[in-house]
PDB file of C-alpha atoms and ligand atoms in Angstrom:
ATOM      1  CA  SER I   1      -2.011   8.637 -22.229  1.00 92.00           C
ATOM      2  CA  ARG I   2      -1.991   5.370 -19.762  1.00 98.00           C
ATOM      3  CA  THR I   3      -4.659   4.053 -17.995  1.00 98.00           C
ATOM      4  CA  TYR I   4      -3.881   3.424 -13.941  1.00 99.00           C
ATOM      5  CA  VAL I   5      -6.091   1.446 -11.150  1.00 99.00           C
ATOM      6  CA  VAL I   6      -5.815   3.004  -7.896  1.00 99.00           C
ATOM      7  CA  THR I   7      -7.085   1.212  -5.014  1.00 99.00           C
ATOM      8  CA  GLY I   8      -8.246   3.763  -1.724  1.00 98.00           C
ATOM      9  CA  ALA I   9      -9.188   6.443  -4.284  1.00 99.00           C
ATOM     10  CA  ALA I  10     -11.707   7.561  -2.467  1.00 98.00           C
ATOM     11  CA  SER I  11      -9.725   9.586   0.214  1.00 98.00           C
ATOM     12  CA  GLY I  12      -6.029  10.671   1.197  1.00 98.00           C
ATOM     13  CA  ILE I  13      -3.044   9.292  -0.404  1.00 98.00           C
ATOM     14  CA  GLY I  14      -5.418   7.467  -3.243  1.00 99.00           C
ATOM     15  CA  LYS I  15      -7.319  10.373  -4.229  1.00 98.00           C
ATOM     16  CA  SER I  16      -4.653  12.774  -4.334  1.00 99.00           C
ATOM     17  CA  THR I  17      -2.792  10.408  -6.632  1.00 99.00           C
ATOM     18  CA  ALA I  18      -5.931   9.741  -8.818  1.00 99.00           C
ATOM     19  CA  GLU I  19      -5.998  13.491  -8.952  1.00 98.00           C
ATOM     20  CA  LEU I  20      -2.553  14.083 -10.154  1.00 99.00           C
ATOM     21  CA  LEU I  21      -2.616  11.434 -12.509  1.00 98.00           C
ATOM     22  CA  GLN I  22      -5.996  12.606 -14.286  1.00 98.00           C
ATOM     23  CA  GLU I  23      -4.194  16.234 -13.898  1.00 98.00           C
ATOM     24  CA  ARG I  24      -1.539  14.665 -16.055  1.00 98.00           C
ATOM     25  CA  GLY I  25      -3.542  13.636 -18.506  1.00 98.00           C
ATOM     26  CA  HIS I  26      -4.120   9.797 -17.387  1.00 98.00           C
ATOM     27  CA  ARG I  27      -7.100   8.043 -17.063  1.00 98.00           C
ATOM     28  CA  VAL I  28      -7.868   6.469 -13.530  1.00 99.00           C
ATOM     29  CA  ILE I  29      -9.908   3.691 -12.658  1.00 99.00           C
ATOM     30  CA  GLY I  30     -10.423   4.305  -8.858  1.00 99.00           C
ATOM     31  CA  VAL I  31     -11.539   1.772  -6.683  1.00 99.00           C
ATOM     32  CA  ASP I  32     -12.656   2.121  -3.013  1.00 98.00           C
ATOM     33  CA  ILE I  33     -15.155   0.397  -0.512  1.00 98.00           C
ATOM     34  CA  ALA I  34     -17.744   3.699  -1.585  1.00 98.00           C
ATOM     35  CA  GLY I  35     -17.343   6.580  -3.902  1.00 97.00           C
ATOM     36  CA  ALA I  36     -15.171   5.133  -6.557  1.00 98.00           C
ATOM     37  CA  ASP I  37     -15.704   3.771 -10.218  1.00 98.00           C
ATOM     38  CA  VAL I  38     -15.172   0.449  -9.082  1.00 98.00           C
ATOM     39  CA  VAL I  39     -17.133  -0.198  -5.792  1.00 98.00           C
ATOM     40  CA  ALA I  40     -15.505  -3.282  -4.015  1.00 98.00           C
ATOM     41  CA  ASP I  41     -14.706  -4.430  -0.348  1.00 98.00           C
ATOM     42  CA  LEU I  42     -11.286  -5.599  -0.673  1.00 98.00           C
ATOM     43  CA  SER I  43     -11.638  -7.622   2.784  1.00 98.00           C
ATOM     44  CA  THR I  44     -13.406 -10.156   1.146  1.00 98.00           C
ATOM     45  CA  ALA I  45     -13.216 -12.570  -1.501  1.00 98.00           C
ATOM     46  CA  GLU I  46     -16.393 -11.633  -3.535  1.00 98.00           C
ATOM     47  CA  GLY I  47     -14.861  -8.262  -3.387  1.00 98.00           C
ATOM     48  CA  ARG I  48     -11.388  -9.080  -4.933  1.00 98.00           C
ATOM     49  CA  SER I  49     -13.366 -10.942  -7.764  1.00 98.00           C
ATOM     50  CA  THR I  50     -15.542  -7.826  -8.394  1.00 98.00           C
ATOM     51  CA  LEU I  51     -12.411  -5.720  -8.446  1.00 98.00           C
ATOM     52  CA  VAL I  52     -11.001  -8.131 -11.106  1.00 98.00           C
ATOM     53  CA  GLU I  53     -14.261  -8.272 -13.281  1.00 98.00           C
ATOM     54  CA  ARG I  54     -15.284  -4.924 -13.297  1.00 98.00           C
ATOM     55  CA  VAL I  55     -11.608  -3.459 -13.799  1.00 98.00           C
ATOM     56  CA  ARG I  56     -11.435  -5.521 -17.077  1.00 98.00           C
ATOM     57  CA  GLU I  57     -14.908  -4.566 -18.133  1.00 98.00           C
ATOM     58  CA  LEU I  58     -14.389  -0.684 -17.728  1.00 98.00           C
ATOM     59  CA  SER I  59     -10.344  -0.853 -19.163  1.00 98.00           C
ATOM     60  CA  GLY I  60     -11.416  -3.253 -22.166  1.00 97.00           C
ATOM     61  CA  GLY I  61      -8.967  -5.823 -21.107  1.00 98.00           C
ATOM     62  CA  THR I  62      -5.540  -3.595 -20.966  1.00 98.00           C
ATOM     63  CA  ILE I  63      -4.247  -1.458 -17.808  1.00 99.00           C
ATOM     64  CA  ASP I  64      -0.803  -0.010 -17.631  1.00 99.00           C
ATOM     65  CA  ALA I  65      -0.294   0.277 -13.734  1.00 99.00           C
ATOM     66  CA  ILE I  66      -1.425  -0.779 -10.340  1.00 99.00           C
ATOM     67  CA  ILE I  67      -1.303   1.181  -7.331  1.00 99.00           C
ATOM     68  CA  ALA I  68      -2.413  -1.377  -4.881  1.00 99.00           C
ATOM     69  CA  ASN I  69      -2.743   1.558  -1.645  1.00 98.00           C
ATOM     70  CA  ALA I  70      -6.046   1.074   0.076  1.00 98.00           C
ATOM     71  CA  GLY I  71      -5.546   0.416   3.630  1.00 98.00           C
ATOM     72  CA  LEU I  72      -7.082   0.325   7.282  1.00 97.00           C
ATOM     73  CA  ALA I  73      -5.002   1.434  10.305  1.00 95.00           C
ATOM     74  CA  SER I  74      -7.173  -0.192  13.246  1.00 91.00           C
ATOM     75  CA  SER I  75      -6.427  -3.048  15.492  1.00 89.00           C
ATOM     76  CA  THR I  76      -8.683  -5.282  13.813  1.00 92.00           C
ATOM     77  CA  ALA I  77      -9.174  -8.372  11.639  1.00 93.00           C
ATOM     78  CA  ALA I  78     -10.393  -6.274   8.871  1.00 96.00           C
ATOM     79  CA  THR I  79      -6.958  -4.810   8.703  1.00 97.00           C
ATOM     80  CA  VAL I  80      -5.022  -7.830   8.269  1.00 97.00           C
ATOM     81  CA  ALA I  81      -7.841  -8.954   5.298  1.00 98.00           C
ATOM     82  CA  VAL I  82      -7.381  -5.373   3.911  1.00 98.00           C
ATOM     83  CA  ASN I  83      -3.605  -4.599   3.929  1.00 98.00           C
ATOM     84  CA  PHE I  84      -2.355  -7.918   3.364  1.00 98.00           C
ATOM     85  CA  PHE I  85      -4.764  -9.811   1.175  1.00 98.00           C
ATOM     86  CA  GLY I  86      -6.376  -7.440  -0.469  1.00 98.00           C
ATOM     87  CA  ALA I  87      -3.290  -5.636  -1.674  1.00 99.00           C
ATOM     88  CA  VAL I  88      -2.069  -9.225  -2.869  1.00 98.00           C
ATOM     89  CA  ALA I  89      -5.336 -10.146  -4.829  1.00 98.00           C
ATOM     90  CA  THR I  90      -5.284  -6.491  -6.340  1.00 99.00           C
ATOM     91  CA  LEU I  91      -1.994  -7.325  -7.347  1.00 99.00           C
ATOM     92  CA  ASP I  92      -2.127 -10.649  -8.805  1.00 98.00           C
ATOM     93  CA  GLY I  93      -5.660 -10.232  -9.499  1.00 98.00           C
ATOM     94  CA  LEU I  94      -4.694  -7.249 -12.290  1.00 99.00           C
ATOM     95  CA  ARG I  95      -1.604  -8.479 -13.171  1.00 98.00           C
ATOM     96  CA  PRO I  96      -2.836 -10.379 -16.477  1.00 98.00           C
ATOM     97  CA  LEU I  97      -4.401  -6.864 -17.561  1.00 98.00           C
ATOM     98  CA  LEU I  98      -0.898  -5.533 -17.577  1.00 98.00           C
ATOM     99  CA  ALA I  99       0.313  -7.773 -20.439  1.00 98.00           C
ATOM    100  CA  GLY I 100      -0.880  -5.533 -23.060  1.00 97.00           C
ATOM    101  CA  SER I 101       0.830  -2.626 -21.961  1.00 98.00           C
ATOM    102  CA  ALA I 102       3.756  -1.016 -23.486  1.00 98.00           C
ATOM    103  CA  ALA I 103       5.169  -0.052 -20.313  1.00 98.00           C
ATOM    104  CA  PRO I 104       3.668  -2.267 -17.059  1.00 99.00           C
ATOM    105  CA  ARG I 105       4.127  -0.897 -13.900  1.00 99.00           C
ATOM    106  CA  ALA I 106       2.875  -1.728 -10.040  1.00 99.00           C
ATOM    107  CA  VAL I 107       3.648  -0.402  -6.759  1.00 99.00           C
ATOM    108  CA  ALA I 108       1.977  -0.851  -3.007  1.00 99.00           C
ATOM    109  CA  THR I 109       1.769   1.251  -0.260  1.00 99.00           C
ATOM    110  CA  CYS I 110       3.466  -0.323   2.811  1.00 98.00           C
ATOM    111  CA  SER I 111       4.473   1.782   5.817  1.00 98.00           C
ATOM    112  CA  MET I 112       7.135   2.510   7.948  1.00 97.00           C
ATOM    113  CA  ALA I 113       5.483   1.063  10.743  1.00 96.00           C
ATOM    114  CA  SER I 114       6.734  -2.074   8.956  1.00 96.00           C
ATOM    115  CA  LEU I 115      10.021  -1.301  11.126  1.00 95.00           C
ATOM    116  CA  PHE I 116       8.277  -1.974  14.310  1.00 93.00           C
ATOM    117  CA  PRO I 117       8.657  -5.395  15.727  1.00 93.00           C
ATOM    118  CA  PRO I 118       5.995  -7.649  14.246  1.00 95.00           C
ATOM    119  CA  ASP I 119       3.377 -10.394  16.100  1.00 95.00           C
ATOM    120  CA  GLU I 120       5.611 -13.432  14.798  1.00 96.00           C
ATOM    121  CA  GLU I 121       2.711 -15.850  14.757  1.00 97.00           C
ATOM    122  CA  LEU I 122       0.666 -13.345  12.637  1.00 97.00           C
ATOM    123  CA  LEU I 123       3.662 -12.784  10.285  1.00 98.00           C
ATOM    124  CA  ALA I 124       4.212 -16.347   9.775  1.00 98.00           C
ATOM    125  CA  ALA I 125       0.450 -16.659   8.602  1.00 98.00           C
ATOM    126  CA  LEU I 126       0.646 -13.824   6.164  1.00 98.00           C
ATOM    127  CA  LEU I 127       3.732 -15.070   4.850  1.00 98.00           C
ATOM    128  CA  ALA I 128       2.273 -18.540   4.156  1.00 98.00           C
ATOM    129  CA  ALA I 129      -0.783 -16.706   2.430  1.00 97.00           C
ATOM    130  CA  ASP I 130      -2.908 -18.409   5.079  1.00 98.00           C
ATOM    131  CA  GLU I 131      -5.772 -15.933   5.661  1.00 98.00           C
ATOM    132  CA  ALA I 132      -8.136 -18.188   8.088  1.00 98.00           C
ATOM    133  CA  ALA I 133      -5.128 -18.608  10.461  1.00 98.00           C
ATOM    134  CA  ALA I 134      -4.059 -14.829  10.140  1.00 98.00           C
ATOM    135  CA  LEU I 135      -7.479 -13.659  10.621  1.00 97.00           C
ATOM    136  CA  HIS I 136      -7.797 -15.993  13.935  1.00 97.00           C
ATOM    137  CA  ARG I 137      -4.304 -14.830  15.067  1.00 96.00           C
ATOM    138  CA  ALA I 138      -5.529 -11.178  14.797  1.00 95.00           C
ATOM    139  CA  GLY I 139      -8.610 -12.378  16.489  1.00 94.00           C
ATOM    140  CA  GLU I 140      -6.531 -13.423  19.377  1.00 94.00           C
ATOM    141  CA  LEU I 141      -4.332 -10.179  19.411  1.00 94.00           C
ATOM    142  CA  VAL I 142      -7.608  -7.817  19.534  1.00 93.00           C
ATOM    143  CA  ALA I 143      -9.162 -10.145  22.387  1.00 92.00           C
ATOM    144  CA  ALA I 144      -6.366 -10.351  24.244  1.00 90.00           C
ATOM    145  CA  GLY I 145      -6.130  -6.295  24.161  1.00 86.00           C
ATOM    146  CA  GLU I 146      -2.656  -6.013  25.150  1.00 77.00           C
ATOM    147  CA  GLN I 147      -0.544  -5.554  21.721  1.00 74.00           C
ATOM    148  CA  PRO I 148       0.660  -2.033  20.837  1.00 74.00           C
ATOM    149  CA  ALA I 149      -1.949  -0.216  18.667  1.00 71.00           C
ATOM    150  CA  SER I 150       0.468  -0.430  15.774  1.00 80.00           C
ATOM    151  CA  GLN I 151       1.485  -3.944  15.931  1.00 93.00           C
ATOM    152  CA  ILE I 152      -1.398  -5.703  13.905  1.00 96.00           C
ATOM    153  CA  TYR I 153      -0.958  -2.634  11.438  1.00 96.00           C
ATOM    154  CA  GLY I 154       2.879  -2.880  11.022  1.00 96.00           C
ATOM    155  CA  THR I 155       3.005  -6.499  10.826  1.00 97.00           C
ATOM    156  CA  THR I 156       0.520  -6.625   7.883  1.00 98.00           C
ATOM    157  CA  LYS I 157       2.613  -3.635   6.374  1.00 98.00           C
ATOM    158  CA  GLN I 158       5.777  -5.777   6.969  1.00 98.00           C
ATOM    159  CA  ALA I 159       4.397  -8.865   5.289  1.00 98.00           C
ATOM    160  CA  LEU I 160       3.412  -6.848   2.318  1.00 98.00           C
ATOM    161  CA  ALA I 161       6.569  -5.642   1.764  1.00 98.00           C
ATOM    162  CA  ARG I 162       8.516  -9.161   2.048  1.00 98.00           C
ATOM    163  CA  TRP I 163       5.873 -10.515  -0.356  1.00 98.00           C
ATOM    164  CA  ILE I 164       6.790  -7.564  -2.790  1.00 98.00           C
ATOM    165  CA  ARG I 165      10.587  -8.510  -2.020  1.00 98.00           C
ATOM    166  CA  ARG I 166       9.761 -12.304  -3.136  1.00 98.00           C
ATOM    167  CA  ALA I 167       7.338 -11.625  -5.989  1.00 98.00           C
ATOM    168  CA  ALA I 168       9.290  -8.826  -7.889  1.00 98.00           C
ATOM    169  CA  PRO I 169      11.916 -10.916  -9.195  1.00 98.00           C
ATOM    170  CA  THR I 170      10.165 -13.717 -10.400  1.00 98.00           C
ATOM    171  CA  PRO I 171       8.936 -14.653 -13.950  1.00 98.00           C
ATOM    172  CA  GLU I 172       5.534 -13.098 -13.321  1.00 98.00           C
ATOM    173  CA  TRP I 173       6.613  -9.794 -12.586  1.00 98.00           C
ATOM    174  CA  ALA I 174      10.651  -8.998 -13.466  1.00 98.00           C
ATOM    175  CA  GLY I 175       9.929 -11.856 -16.149  1.00 98.00           C
ATOM    176  CA  ALA I 176       7.234 -10.265 -17.876  1.00 98.00           C
ATOM    177  CA  GLY I 177       8.964  -6.604 -17.589  1.00 98.00           C
ATOM    178  CA  ILE I 178       6.724  -5.443 -14.796  1.00 98.00           C
ATOM    179  CA  PRO I 179       8.617  -3.587 -12.117  1.00 98.00           C
ATOM    180  CA  LEU I 180       7.012  -4.105  -8.794  1.00 99.00           C
ATOM    181  CA  ASN I 181       7.758  -2.007  -5.679  1.00 99.00           C
ATOM    182  CA  GLY I 182       6.586  -0.874  -2.649  1.00 98.00           C
ATOM    183  CA  ILE I 183       6.356   2.568  -0.649  1.00 99.00           C
ATOM    184  CA  ALA I 184       6.677   3.364   2.844  1.00 98.00           C
ATOM    185  CA  PRO I 185       5.430   6.608   4.172  1.00 98.00           C
ATOM    186  CA  GLY I 186       6.026   7.964   7.441  1.00 98.00           C
ATOM    187  CA  VAL I 187       3.023   9.971   9.042  1.00 98.00           C
ATOM    188  CA  VAL I 188       0.793  11.661   6.317  1.00 98.00           C
ATOM    189  CA  ALA I 189      -1.992  14.038   6.925  1.00 97.00           C
ATOM    190  CA  THR I 190      -4.788  12.068   6.071  1.00 97.00           C
ATOM    191  CA  PRO I 191      -8.473  10.880   7.607  1.00 96.00           C
ATOM    192  CA  MET I 192      -6.462   7.818   8.623  1.00 95.00           C
ATOM    193  CA  THR I 193      -4.255   9.891  10.827  1.00 95.00           C
ATOM    194  CA  ALA I 194      -6.512  12.205  11.527  1.00 94.00           C
ATOM    195  CA  ALA I 195      -6.036  11.377  15.530  1.00 92.00           C
ATOM    196  CA  PHE I 196      -2.298  11.674  15.511  1.00 90.00           C
ATOM    197  CA  THR I 197      -2.316  15.051  13.224  1.00 92.00           C
ATOM    198  CA  GLY I 198      -5.031  17.187  14.190  1.00 91.00           C
ATOM    199  CA  THR I 199      -3.516  19.336  17.127  1.00 93.00           C
ATOM    200  CA  ALA I 200       0.214  20.603  17.816  1.00 94.00           C
ATOM    201  CA  GLU I 201       0.013  18.208  20.696  1.00 95.00           C
ATOM    202  CA  ALA I 202      -0.822  15.303  18.761  1.00 94.00           C
ATOM    203  CA  ARG I 203       1.850  15.674  16.263  1.00 94.00           C
ATOM    204  CA  GLU I 204       4.258  16.388  18.733  1.00 94.00           C
ATOM    205  CA  ALA I 205       3.403  13.101  20.565  1.00 94.00           C
ATOM    206  CA  ILE I 206       3.565  10.973  16.986  1.00 94.00           C
ATOM    207  CA  LEU I 207       6.567  12.606  16.032  1.00 95.00           C
ATOM    208  CA  GLN I 208       8.528  11.234  19.439  1.00 93.00           C
ATOM    209  CA  GLN I 209       7.155   7.524  17.902  1.00 91.00           C
ATOM    210  CA  VAL I 210       8.061   8.285  14.339  1.00 94.00           C
ATOM    211  CA  PRO I 211      11.118  10.691  13.995  1.00 95.00           C
ATOM    212  CA  MET I 212      10.801  12.473  10.921  1.00 97.00           C
ATOM    213  CA  PRO I 213      13.761  15.016  11.322  1.00 97.00           C
ATOM    214  CA  LEU I 214      13.510  16.038   7.247  1.00 98.00           C
ATOM    215  CA  ASN I 215      10.397  18.162   7.151  1.00 97.00           C
ATOM    216  CA  GLY I 216       8.319  16.468   9.581  1.00 96.00           C
ATOM    217  CA  ILE I 217       4.354  15.240   8.896  1.00 97.00           C
ATOM    218  CA  PHE I 218       3.710  15.714   5.031  1.00 97.00           C
ATOM    219  CA  GLU I 219       0.736  15.820   2.886  1.00 98.00           C
ATOM    220  CA  PRO I 220      -0.716  13.220   0.636  1.00 98.00           C
ATOM    221  CA  ARG I 221       0.387  15.030  -2.717  1.00 98.00           C
ATOM    222  CA  ASP I 222       3.906  14.373  -1.476  1.00 98.00           C
ATOM    223  CA  VAL I 223       3.379  10.767  -1.666  1.00 98.00           C
ATOM    224  CA  ALA I 224       1.434  10.801  -4.909  1.00 99.00           C
ATOM    225  CA  TYR I 225       4.409  12.072  -6.611  1.00 98.00           C
ATOM    226  CA  LEU I 226       6.550   9.235  -6.232  1.00 99.00           C
ATOM    227  CA  LEU I 227       3.478   6.437  -6.529  1.00 99.00           C
ATOM    228  CA  ALA I 228       3.143   8.499 -10.026  1.00 98.00           C
ATOM    229  CA  TRP I 229       7.007   8.422 -10.677  1.00 98.00           C
ATOM    230  CA  LEU I 230       7.195   4.521  -9.745  1.00 98.00           C
ATOM    231  CA  THR I 231       4.559   3.757 -12.138  1.00 98.00           C
ATOM    232  CA  SER I 232       5.323   5.825 -15.264  1.00 98.00           C
ATOM    233  CA  GLU I 233       7.616   4.878 -17.844  1.00 98.00           C
ATOM    234  CA  GLU I 234      10.482   6.499 -16.255  1.00 98.00           C
ATOM    235  CA  ASN I 235      10.881   3.939 -13.846  1.00 98.00           C
ATOM    236  CA  ALA I 236      11.950   0.842 -15.759  1.00 97.00           C
ATOM    237  CA  HIS I 237      14.630  -0.742 -13.385  1.00 98.00           C
ATOM    238  CA  LEU I 238      13.356  -0.713  -9.459  1.00 98.00           C
ATOM    239  CA  CYS I 239      12.755  -4.026  -8.744  1.00 98.00           C
ATOM    240  CA  GLY I 240      11.456  -4.895  -5.340  1.00 98.00           C
ATOM    241  CA  GLN I 241      12.330  -1.794  -3.511  1.00 98.00           C
ATOM    242  CA  ILE I 242      10.593  -0.616  -0.690  1.00 98.00           C
ATOM    243  CA  VAL I 243      11.088   3.223  -0.985  1.00 98.00           C
ATOM    244  CA  PHE I 244      10.628   4.789   2.409  1.00 98.00           C
ATOM    245  CA  ILE I 245       9.093   8.246   2.236  1.00 98.00           C
ATOM    246  CA  ASP I 246       9.314   8.969   5.745  1.00 98.00           C
ATOM    247  CA  GLY I 247      10.978  12.215   6.625  1.00 98.00           C
ATOM    248  CA  GLY I 248      14.221   9.962   7.884  1.00 97.00           C
ATOM    249  CA  SER I 249      12.453   7.786  10.156  1.00 97.00           C
ATOM    250  CA  ASP I 250      14.083   4.783   8.336  1.00 97.00           C
ATOM    251  CA  ALA I 251      17.372   6.178   8.561  1.00 96.00           C
ATOM    252  CA  VAL I 252      17.175   6.885  12.355  1.00 96.00           C
ATOM    253  CA  ILE I 253      15.313   3.742  13.158  1.00 94.00           C
ATOM    254  CA  ARG I 254      17.413   1.269  11.296  1.00 92.00           C
ATOM    255  CA  GLY I 255      20.536   3.340  11.351  1.00 88.00           C
ATOM    256  CA  ASP I 256      23.397   1.528   9.670  1.00 83.00           C
ATOM    257  CA  SER I 257      21.391  -1.739   8.662  1.00 77.00           C
ATOM    258  CA  THR I 258      20.897  -0.738   4.971  1.00 66.00           C
TER     259      THR I 258
HETATM  260  P1  NAD B 301      -7.547   6.907   4.045  1.00 67.52           P
HETATM  261  O1  NAD B 301      -8.144   6.196   5.076  1.00 67.52           O
HETATM  262  O2  NAD B 301      -7.661   8.681   3.703  1.00 67.52           O
HETATM  263  O3  NAD B 301      -7.590   6.188   2.478  1.00 67.52           O
HETATM  264  C1  NAD B 301      -7.568   4.790   2.731  1.00 67.52           C
HETATM  265  C2  NAD B 301      -8.321   4.442   1.678  1.00 67.52           C
HETATM  266  O4  NAD B 301      -8.866   2.740   1.603  1.00 67.52           O
HETATM  267  C3  NAD B 301      -9.880   4.922   2.151  1.00 67.52           C
HETATM  268  O5  NAD B 301     -10.722   5.408   1.054  1.00 67.52           O
HETATM  269  C4  NAD B 301     -10.544   3.443   2.285  1.00 67.52           C
HETATM  270  O6  NAD B 301     -12.057   3.408   2.193  1.00 67.52           O
HETATM  271  C5  NAD B 301     -10.090   2.392   1.309  1.00 67.52           C
HETATM  272  N1  NAD B 301     -10.315   1.446   2.147  1.00 67.52           N
HETATM  273  C6  NAD B 301     -10.184   0.687   3.447  1.00 67.52           C
HETATM  274  N2  NAD B 301     -10.626  -0.504   3.586  1.00 67.52           N
HETATM  275  C7  NAD B 301     -10.768  -1.030   1.925  1.00 67.52           C
HETATM  276  C8  NAD B 301     -11.846  -2.209   1.845  1.00 67.52           C
HETATM  277  N3  NAD B 301     -11.935  -3.089   2.550  1.00 67.52           N
HETATM  278  N4  NAD B 301     -12.060  -2.215   0.386  1.00 67.52           N
HETATM  279  C9  NAD B 301     -11.721  -1.147  -0.238  1.00 67.52           C
HETATM  280  N5  NAD B 301     -11.055  -0.226  -0.061  1.00 67.52           N
HETATM  281  C10 NAD B 301     -10.582   0.100   1.239  1.00 67.52           C
HETATM  282  O7  NAD B 301      -5.867   6.562   4.697  1.00 67.52           O
HETATM  283  P2  NAD B 301      -4.568   7.127   3.810  1.00 67.52           P
HETATM  284  O8  NAD B 301      -3.430   7.788   4.686  1.00 67.52           O
HETATM  285  O9  NAD B 301      -4.814   7.560   2.473  1.00 67.52           O
HETATM  286  O10 NAD B 301      -3.958   5.780   3.423  1.00 67.52           O
HETATM  287  C11 NAD B 301      -3.561   4.773   2.237  1.00 67.52           C
HETATM  288  C12 NAD B 301      -2.539   4.087   2.457  1.00 67.52           C
HETATM  289  O11 NAD B 301      -1.575   4.500   3.007  1.00 67.52           O
HETATM  290  C13 NAD B 301      -2.637   2.912   3.279  1.00 67.52           C
HETATM  291  O12 NAD B 301      -2.395   1.466   2.804  1.00 67.52           O
HETATM  292  C14 NAD B 301      -2.151   3.204   4.716  1.00 67.52           C
HETATM  293  O13 NAD B 301      -1.937   2.100   5.699  1.00 67.52           O
HETATM  294  C15 NAD B 301      -0.944   3.495   4.025  1.00 67.52           C
HETATM  295  N6  NAD B 301      -0.041   4.548   4.803  1.00 67.52           N
HETATM  296  C16 NAD B 301      -0.588   5.724   5.510  1.00 67.52           C
HETATM  297  C17 NAD B 301       0.170   6.815   6.207  1.00 67.52           C
HETATM  298  C18 NAD B 301      -0.589   8.105   6.835  1.00 67.52           C
HETATM  299  O14 NAD B 301       0.444   8.537   7.605  1.00 67.52           O
HETATM  300  N7  NAD B 301      -1.355   8.510   6.331  1.00 67.52           N
HETATM  301  C19 NAD B 301       1.238   6.155   6.465  1.00 67.52           C
HETATM  302  C20 NAD B 301       2.200   4.778   6.334  1.00 67.52           C
HETATM  303  C21 NAD B 301       1.112   4.067   5.335  1.00 67.52           C
END
């Protein structure tokens, strides 16, 4: 049996993943802003240190896998704080606790929304890990009110995917024997997407923006199987991959650019 840390464990994909891992006999330390083993607000520096301290206490100092999944989809500065800086703090902060595992693994939940054009200024601030500049730029975008609803969200997810690509092959991750990867889901029916998936009309409208020719909108459990595999002992050689579990939206939108 292995010990997994899952952030965003109180709802949607994180909840389903925690349930799947527990059914398989593993120990899960769930993290969320409420209703979890570790209650921490990953949009704040305080919450990020609480996460590391509490997971260290509850685990006894060794974990086998990190699933950095917590996220927000609103066009707000909080989305920037959680989706990028919260995810990076989860991965970097918990990485030392993987040192005692015989098969350490890490994965973060990105999104197919990373395929949409980013806000370049926000992206640059994120890639520079400049949280103050990123929050400032997000505030400007919110105040201007003109950006497409998905722009802040998509930019945070693109930055997270790029961070994973850069970090995965380094001595800290690959050099320490830790596969670090990301997943990029298409539209999954969770509380986050209730407004897009609640009615037949809404589903049709979202599928115009996010083409998913293979089996359409899907359930959190379908994502849980992939997260569980990526963090299992069976995955020892994927390094810095962003696996699109998206019913084909990447294949449609990016076409030939592999
Ligand atoms: P969800 O809203 O059901 O779950 C997200 C969880 O993250 C919630 O429990 C929430 O409380 C937690 N969270 C948010 N802010 C937090 C904070 N500051 N500190 C701690 N926890 C916080 O949504 P979901 O659909 O299960 O989303 C899970 C992940 O999947 C997110 O990263 C999301 O961006 C990503 N994603 C979802 C979809 C989709 O279609 N549902 C598609 C692509 C990517």
